[in-house]
Amino acid sequence: MEDIIWNRLNKLGSSDVDFIHYYKLDTKIAYNDIETIYEDYISKHYFNTKSEGTIFSGNEADKISIRLSLSEPTFANVIENIFEDSVVNIDDSLVLFYIKGEDHALLLFKSFYPLSDFTEVKLPHFCYYLTNKETISMLNKNFKEGEELCLMHCST
């Protein structure tokens, strides 16, 4: 799987990049929070697991989503749009989240191509941690004063 992601990353060109933004956030966010809301979004889309009669079910993803929506509405709206784009479009999608100072970045990768390597039925969505020191160093260098999170979205 790692080889597939690296091959895809190496083929990225500037025309593949849909969005790069560095955020100054007023609330703490962890990679686990992002994974939780992404997995919940995927689950609701594919398995129709929406709660009946209520918009808030009290699960961890809802709590994170509400916290982000209240404290970081622009960021919350951007990631919702990116997640929706990743789910509804057939194209490959790569979303990178990098928290300043971390030694790794979170990649949310959507591609049908790697599914041929699995014998079991899987959705085309993968969470992967990027630990390449050169990439992390490059991301760190681009932060401006007060910025804490880098978000990059690519699709082909």
PDB file of C-alpha atoms in Angstrom:
ATOM      1  CA  MET A   1       0.000   0.000   0.000  1.00  0.00           C
ATOM      2  CA  GLU A   2       2.804   2.399   0.878  1.00  0.00           C
ATOM      3  CA  ASP A   3       4.315   1.930  -2.595  1.00  0.00           C
ATOM      4  CA  ILE A   4       1.022   2.830  -4.249  1.00  0.00           C
ATOM      5  CA  ILE A   5       0.738   6.019  -2.207  1.00  0.00           C
ATOM      6  CA  TRP A   6       4.376   6.980  -2.862  1.00  0.00           C
ATOM      7  CA  ASN A   7       3.947   6.398  -6.594  1.00  0.00           C
ATOM      8  CA  ARG A   8       0.871   8.607  -6.542  1.00  0.00           C
ATOM      9  CA  LEU A   9       2.677  11.320  -4.559  1.00  0.00           C
ATOM     10  CA  ASN A  10       5.604  11.262  -6.973  1.00  0.00           C
ATOM     11  CA  LYS A  11       3.251  11.793  -9.914  1.00  0.00           C
ATOM     12  CA  LEU A  12       1.592  14.841  -8.372  1.00  0.00           C
ATOM     13  CA  GLY A  13       1.964  17.997 -10.376  1.00  0.00           C
ATOM     14  CA  SER A  14       0.830  21.515  -9.660  1.00  0.00           C
ATOM     15  CA  SER A  15      -2.300  20.928 -11.758  1.00  0.00           C
ATOM     16  CA  ASP A  16      -3.332  18.107  -9.377  1.00  0.00           C
ATOM     17  CA  VAL A  17      -3.323  20.359  -6.313  1.00  0.00           C
ATOM     18  CA  ASP A  18      -6.825  21.687  -5.685  1.00  0.00           C
ATOM     19  CA  PHE A  19      -6.144  23.402  -2.398  1.00  0.00           C
ATOM     20  CA  ILE A  20      -3.316  24.222   0.031  1.00  0.00           C
ATOM     21  CA  HIS A  21      -4.015  26.306   3.098  1.00  0.00           C
ATOM     22  CA  TYR A  22      -2.285  26.958   6.397  1.00  0.00           C
ATOM     23  CA  TYR A  23      -4.610  27.592   9.338  1.00  0.00           C
ATOM     24  CA  LYS A  24      -4.387  29.409  12.623  1.00  0.00           C
ATOM     25  CA  LEU A  25      -6.807  27.505  14.843  1.00  0.00           C
ATOM     26  CA  ASP A  26      -8.336  28.605  18.132  1.00  0.00           C
ATOM     27  CA  THR A  27      -8.996  25.023  19.198  1.00  0.00           C
ATOM     28  CA  LYS A  28      -6.716  21.999  19.480  1.00  0.00           C
ATOM     29  CA  ILE A  29      -7.115  19.299  16.881  1.00  0.00           C
ATOM     30  CA  ALA A  30      -5.374  15.935  16.670  1.00  0.00           C
ATOM     31  CA  TYR A  31      -4.949  13.532  13.777  1.00  0.00           C
ATOM     32  CA  ASN A  32      -7.200  11.098  15.637  1.00  0.00           C
ATOM     33  CA  ASP A  33      -9.992  13.714  15.574  1.00  0.00           C
ATOM     34  CA  ILE A  34      -9.666  14.066  11.804  1.00  0.00           C
ATOM     35  CA  GLU A  35      -9.638  10.285  11.280  1.00  0.00           C
ATOM     36  CA  THR A  36     -12.715   9.919  13.495  1.00  0.00           C
ATOM     37  CA  ILE A  37     -14.810  12.448  11.591  1.00  0.00           C
ATOM     38  CA  TYR A  38     -13.578  11.135   8.213  1.00  0.00           C
ATOM     39  CA  GLU A  39     -14.483   7.545   9.084  1.00  0.00           C
ATOM     40  CA  ASP A  40     -17.867   8.722  10.381  1.00  0.00           C
ATOM     41  CA  TYR A  41     -18.477  10.696   7.184  1.00  0.00           C
ATOM     42  CA  ILE A  42     -17.631   7.658   5.049  1.00  0.00           C
ATOM     43  CA  SER A  43     -19.816   5.400   7.188  1.00  0.00           C
ATOM     44  CA  LYS A  44     -22.801   7.741   6.944  1.00  0.00           C
ATOM     45  CA  HIS A  45     -22.387   8.036   3.183  1.00  0.00           C
ATOM     46  CA  TYR A  46     -21.947   4.367   2.304  1.00  0.00           C
ATOM     47  CA  PHE A  47     -23.972   2.678   5.024  1.00  0.00           C
ATOM     48  CA  ASN A  48     -26.649   5.313   5.648  1.00  0.00           C
ATOM     49  CA  THR A  49     -26.019   5.284   9.404  1.00  0.00           C
ATOM     50  CA  LYS A  50     -27.639   8.668  10.048  1.00  0.00           C
ATOM     51  CA  SER A  51     -29.526   9.004  13.312  1.00  0.00           C
ATOM     52  CA  GLU A  52     -33.277   9.149  12.922  1.00  0.00           C
ATOM     53  CA  GLY A  53     -34.986  12.297  14.179  1.00  0.00           C
ATOM     54  CA  THR A  54     -31.870  14.008  15.516  1.00  0.00           C
ATOM     55  CA  ILE A  55     -28.820  15.725  14.119  1.00  0.00           C
ATOM     56  CA  PHE A  56     -26.692  14.907  17.163  1.00  0.00           C
ATOM     57  CA  SER A  57     -26.246  11.284  18.194  1.00  0.00           C
ATOM     58  CA  GLY A  58     -23.651  11.903  20.905  1.00  0.00           C
ATOM     59  CA  ASN A  59     -20.963   9.750  19.309  1.00  0.00           C
ATOM     60  CA  GLU A  60     -17.339  10.941  19.336  1.00  0.00           C
ATOM     61  CA  ALA A  61     -17.430  12.134  15.719  1.00  0.00           C
ATOM     62  CA  ASP A  62     -20.458  14.327  16.434  1.00  0.00           C
ATOM     63  CA  LYS A  63     -18.741  15.855  19.461  1.00  0.00           C
ATOM     64  CA  ILE A  64     -15.616  16.660  17.430  1.00  0.00           C
ATOM     65  CA  SER A  65     -17.707  18.028  14.550  1.00  0.00           C
ATOM     66  CA  ILE A  66     -19.715  20.305  16.824  1.00  0.00           C
ATOM     67  CA  ARG A  67     -16.557  21.542  18.587  1.00  0.00           C
ATOM     68  CA  LEU A  68     -14.956  22.363  15.232  1.00  0.00           C
ATOM     69  CA  SER A  69     -18.136  23.904  13.813  1.00  0.00           C
ATOM     70  CA  LEU A  70     -18.500  26.221  16.791  1.00  0.00           C
ATOM     71  CA  SER A  71     -14.852  27.243  17.174  1.00  0.00           C
ATOM     72  CA  GLU A  72     -13.566  26.910  13.573  1.00  0.00           C
ATOM     73  CA  PRO A  73     -16.584  27.210  11.245  1.00  0.00           C
ATOM     74  CA  THR A  74     -14.568  28.029   8.113  1.00  0.00           C
ATOM     75  CA  PHE A  75     -12.172  25.115   8.643  1.00  0.00           C
ATOM     76  CA  ALA A  76     -15.076  22.764   9.467  1.00  0.00           C
ATOM     77  CA  ASN A  77     -16.866  23.772   6.260  1.00  0.00           C
ATOM     78  CA  VAL A  78     -13.716  23.286   4.162  1.00  0.00           C
ATOM     79  CA  ILE A  79     -13.045  19.769   5.461  1.00  0.00           C
ATOM     80  CA  GLU A  80     -16.698  18.808   5.045  1.00  0.00           C
ATOM     81  CA  ASN A  81     -16.548  19.918   1.396  1.00  0.00           C
ATOM     82  CA  ILE A  82     -13.280  18.053   0.846  1.00  0.00           C
ATOM     83  CA  PHE A  83     -14.649  14.878   2.466  1.00  0.00           C
ATOM     84  CA  GLU A  84     -17.794  15.099   0.340  1.00  0.00           C
ATOM     85  CA  ASP A  85     -15.716  15.600  -2.811  1.00  0.00           C
ATOM     86  CA  SER A  86     -13.607  12.572  -1.913  1.00  0.00           C
ATOM     87  CA  VAL A  87     -16.663  10.382  -1.424  1.00  0.00           C
ATOM     88  CA  VAL A  88     -18.862  11.408  -4.357  1.00  0.00           C
ATOM     89  CA  ASN A  89     -16.240  11.791  -7.101  1.00  0.00           C
ATOM     90  CA  ILE A  90     -14.808   8.722  -8.783  1.00  0.00           C
ATOM     91  CA  ASP A  91     -11.362  10.323  -9.147  1.00  0.00           C
ATOM     92  CA  ASP A  92      -8.459   9.578  -6.840  1.00  0.00           C
ATOM     93  CA  SER A  93      -8.264  11.960  -3.921  1.00  0.00           C
ATOM     94  CA  LEU A  94      -5.469  12.723  -1.516  1.00  0.00           C
ATOM     95  CA  VAL A  95      -5.940  14.927   1.542  1.00  0.00           C
ATOM     96  CA  LEU A  96      -2.938  15.815   3.672  1.00  0.00           C
ATOM     97  CA  PHE A  97      -3.221  17.223   7.189  1.00  0.00           C
ATOM     98  CA  TYR A  98      -0.051  18.366   8.917  1.00  0.00           C
ATOM     99  CA  ILE A  99       0.034  19.760  12.457  1.00  0.00           C
ATOM    100  CA  LYS A 100       3.017  22.050  12.992  1.00  0.00           C
ATOM    101  CA  GLY A 101       5.846  20.433  14.938  1.00  0.00           C
ATOM    102  CA  GLU A 102       4.659  16.843  14.469  1.00  0.00           C
ATOM    103  CA  ASP A 103       7.044  14.238  13.033  1.00  0.00           C
ATOM    104  CA  HIS A 104       4.359  12.841  10.721  1.00  0.00           C
ATOM    105  CA  ALA A 105       1.413  13.969   8.599  1.00  0.00           C
ATOM    106  CA  LEU A 106      -1.969  12.328   8.061  1.00  0.00           C
ATOM    107  CA  LEU A 107      -2.895  11.316   4.517  1.00  0.00           C
ATOM    108  CA  LEU A 108      -6.459  10.413   3.645  1.00  0.00           C
ATOM    109  CA  PHE A 109      -6.200   8.579   0.350  1.00  0.00           C
ATOM    110  CA  LYS A 110      -9.114   7.529  -1.857  1.00  0.00           C
ATOM    111  CA  SER A 111      -8.357   5.326  -4.839  1.00  0.00           C
ATOM    112  CA  PHE A 112      -9.919   2.278  -6.428  1.00  0.00           C
ATOM    113  CA  TYR A 113      -6.581   1.151  -7.861  1.00  0.00           C
ATOM    114  CA  PRO A 114      -5.181  -0.513  -4.667  1.00  0.00           C
ATOM    115  CA  LEU A 115      -8.363  -2.560  -4.177  1.00  0.00           C
ATOM    116  CA  SER A 116      -7.065  -5.119  -6.660  1.00  0.00           C
ATOM    117  CA  ASP A 117      -4.381  -6.032  -4.087  1.00  0.00           C
ATOM    118  CA  PHE A 118      -6.960  -7.108  -1.482  1.00  0.00           C
ATOM    119  CA  THR A 119      -8.855 -10.375  -1.382  1.00  0.00           C
ATOM    120  CA  GLU A 120     -11.579  -9.020   0.903  1.00  0.00           C
ATOM    121  CA  VAL A 121     -14.145  -6.402  -0.051  1.00  0.00           C
ATOM    122  CA  LYS A 122     -12.997  -2.921   0.992  1.00  0.00           C
ATOM    123  CA  LEU A 123     -13.977   0.660   0.451  1.00  0.00           C
ATOM    124  CA  PRO A 124     -11.469   2.734  -1.537  1.00  0.00           C
ATOM    125  CA  HIS A 125     -10.579   4.945   1.458  1.00  0.00           C
ATOM    126  CA  PHE A 126      -7.304   4.673   3.362  1.00  0.00           C
ATOM    127  CA  CYS A 127      -5.681   6.530   6.279  1.00  0.00           C
ATOM    128  CA  TYR A 128      -1.911   6.633   6.161  1.00  0.00           C
ATOM    129  CA  TYR A 129       0.774   8.430   8.173  1.00  0.00           C
ATOM    130  CA  LEU A 130       3.528  10.081   6.162  1.00  0.00           C
ATOM    131  CA  THR A 131       6.857  10.141   8.038  1.00  0.00           C
ATOM    132  CA  ASN A 132       9.257  11.277   5.303  1.00  0.00           C
ATOM    133  CA  LYS A 133      11.556  13.773   7.056  1.00  0.00           C
ATOM    134  CA  GLU A 134      12.125  15.887   3.920  1.00  0.00           C
ATOM    135  CA  THR A 135       8.407  16.341   3.352  1.00  0.00           C
ATOM    136  CA  ILE A 136       7.780  17.161   7.013  1.00  0.00           C
ATOM    137  CA  SER A 137      10.645  19.672   6.986  1.00  0.00           C
ATOM    138  CA  MET A 138       9.274  21.333   3.844  1.00  0.00           C
ATOM    139  CA  LEU A 139       5.814  21.608   5.384  1.00  0.00           C
ATOM    140  CA  ASN A 140       7.257  23.098   8.593  1.00  0.00           C
ATOM    141  CA  LYS A 141       9.195  25.758   6.660  1.00  0.00           C
ATOM    142  CA  ASN A 142       6.045  27.133   5.028  1.00  0.00           C
ATOM    143  CA  PHE A 143       4.201  27.992   8.240  1.00  0.00           C
ATOM    144  CA  LYS A 144       3.782  31.675   9.042  1.00  0.00           C
ATOM    145  CA  GLU A 145       3.495  33.152  12.529  1.00  0.00           C
ATOM    146  CA  GLY A 146       0.570  31.646  14.443  1.00  0.00           C
ATOM    147  CA  GLU A 147      -0.336  29.013  11.849  1.00  0.00           C
ATOM    148  CA  GLU A 148      -0.673  25.502  13.246  1.00  0.00           C
ATOM    149  CA  LEU A 149      -2.193  23.275  10.579  1.00  0.00           C
ATOM    150  CA  CYS A 150      -1.569  22.669   6.883  1.00  0.00           C
ATOM    151  CA  LEU A 151      -4.334  21.206   4.738  1.00  0.00           C
ATOM    152  CA  MET A 152      -3.678  20.094   1.171  1.00  0.00           C
ATOM    153  CA  HIS A 153      -6.181  18.485  -1.199  1.00  0.00           C
ATOM    154  CA  CYS A 154      -5.280  16.866  -4.521  1.00  0.00           C
ATOM    155  CA  SER A 155      -7.431  15.010  -7.022  1.00  0.00           C
ATOM    156  CA  THR A 156      -6.978  13.538 -10.470  1.00  0.00           C
TER     157      THR A 156
END
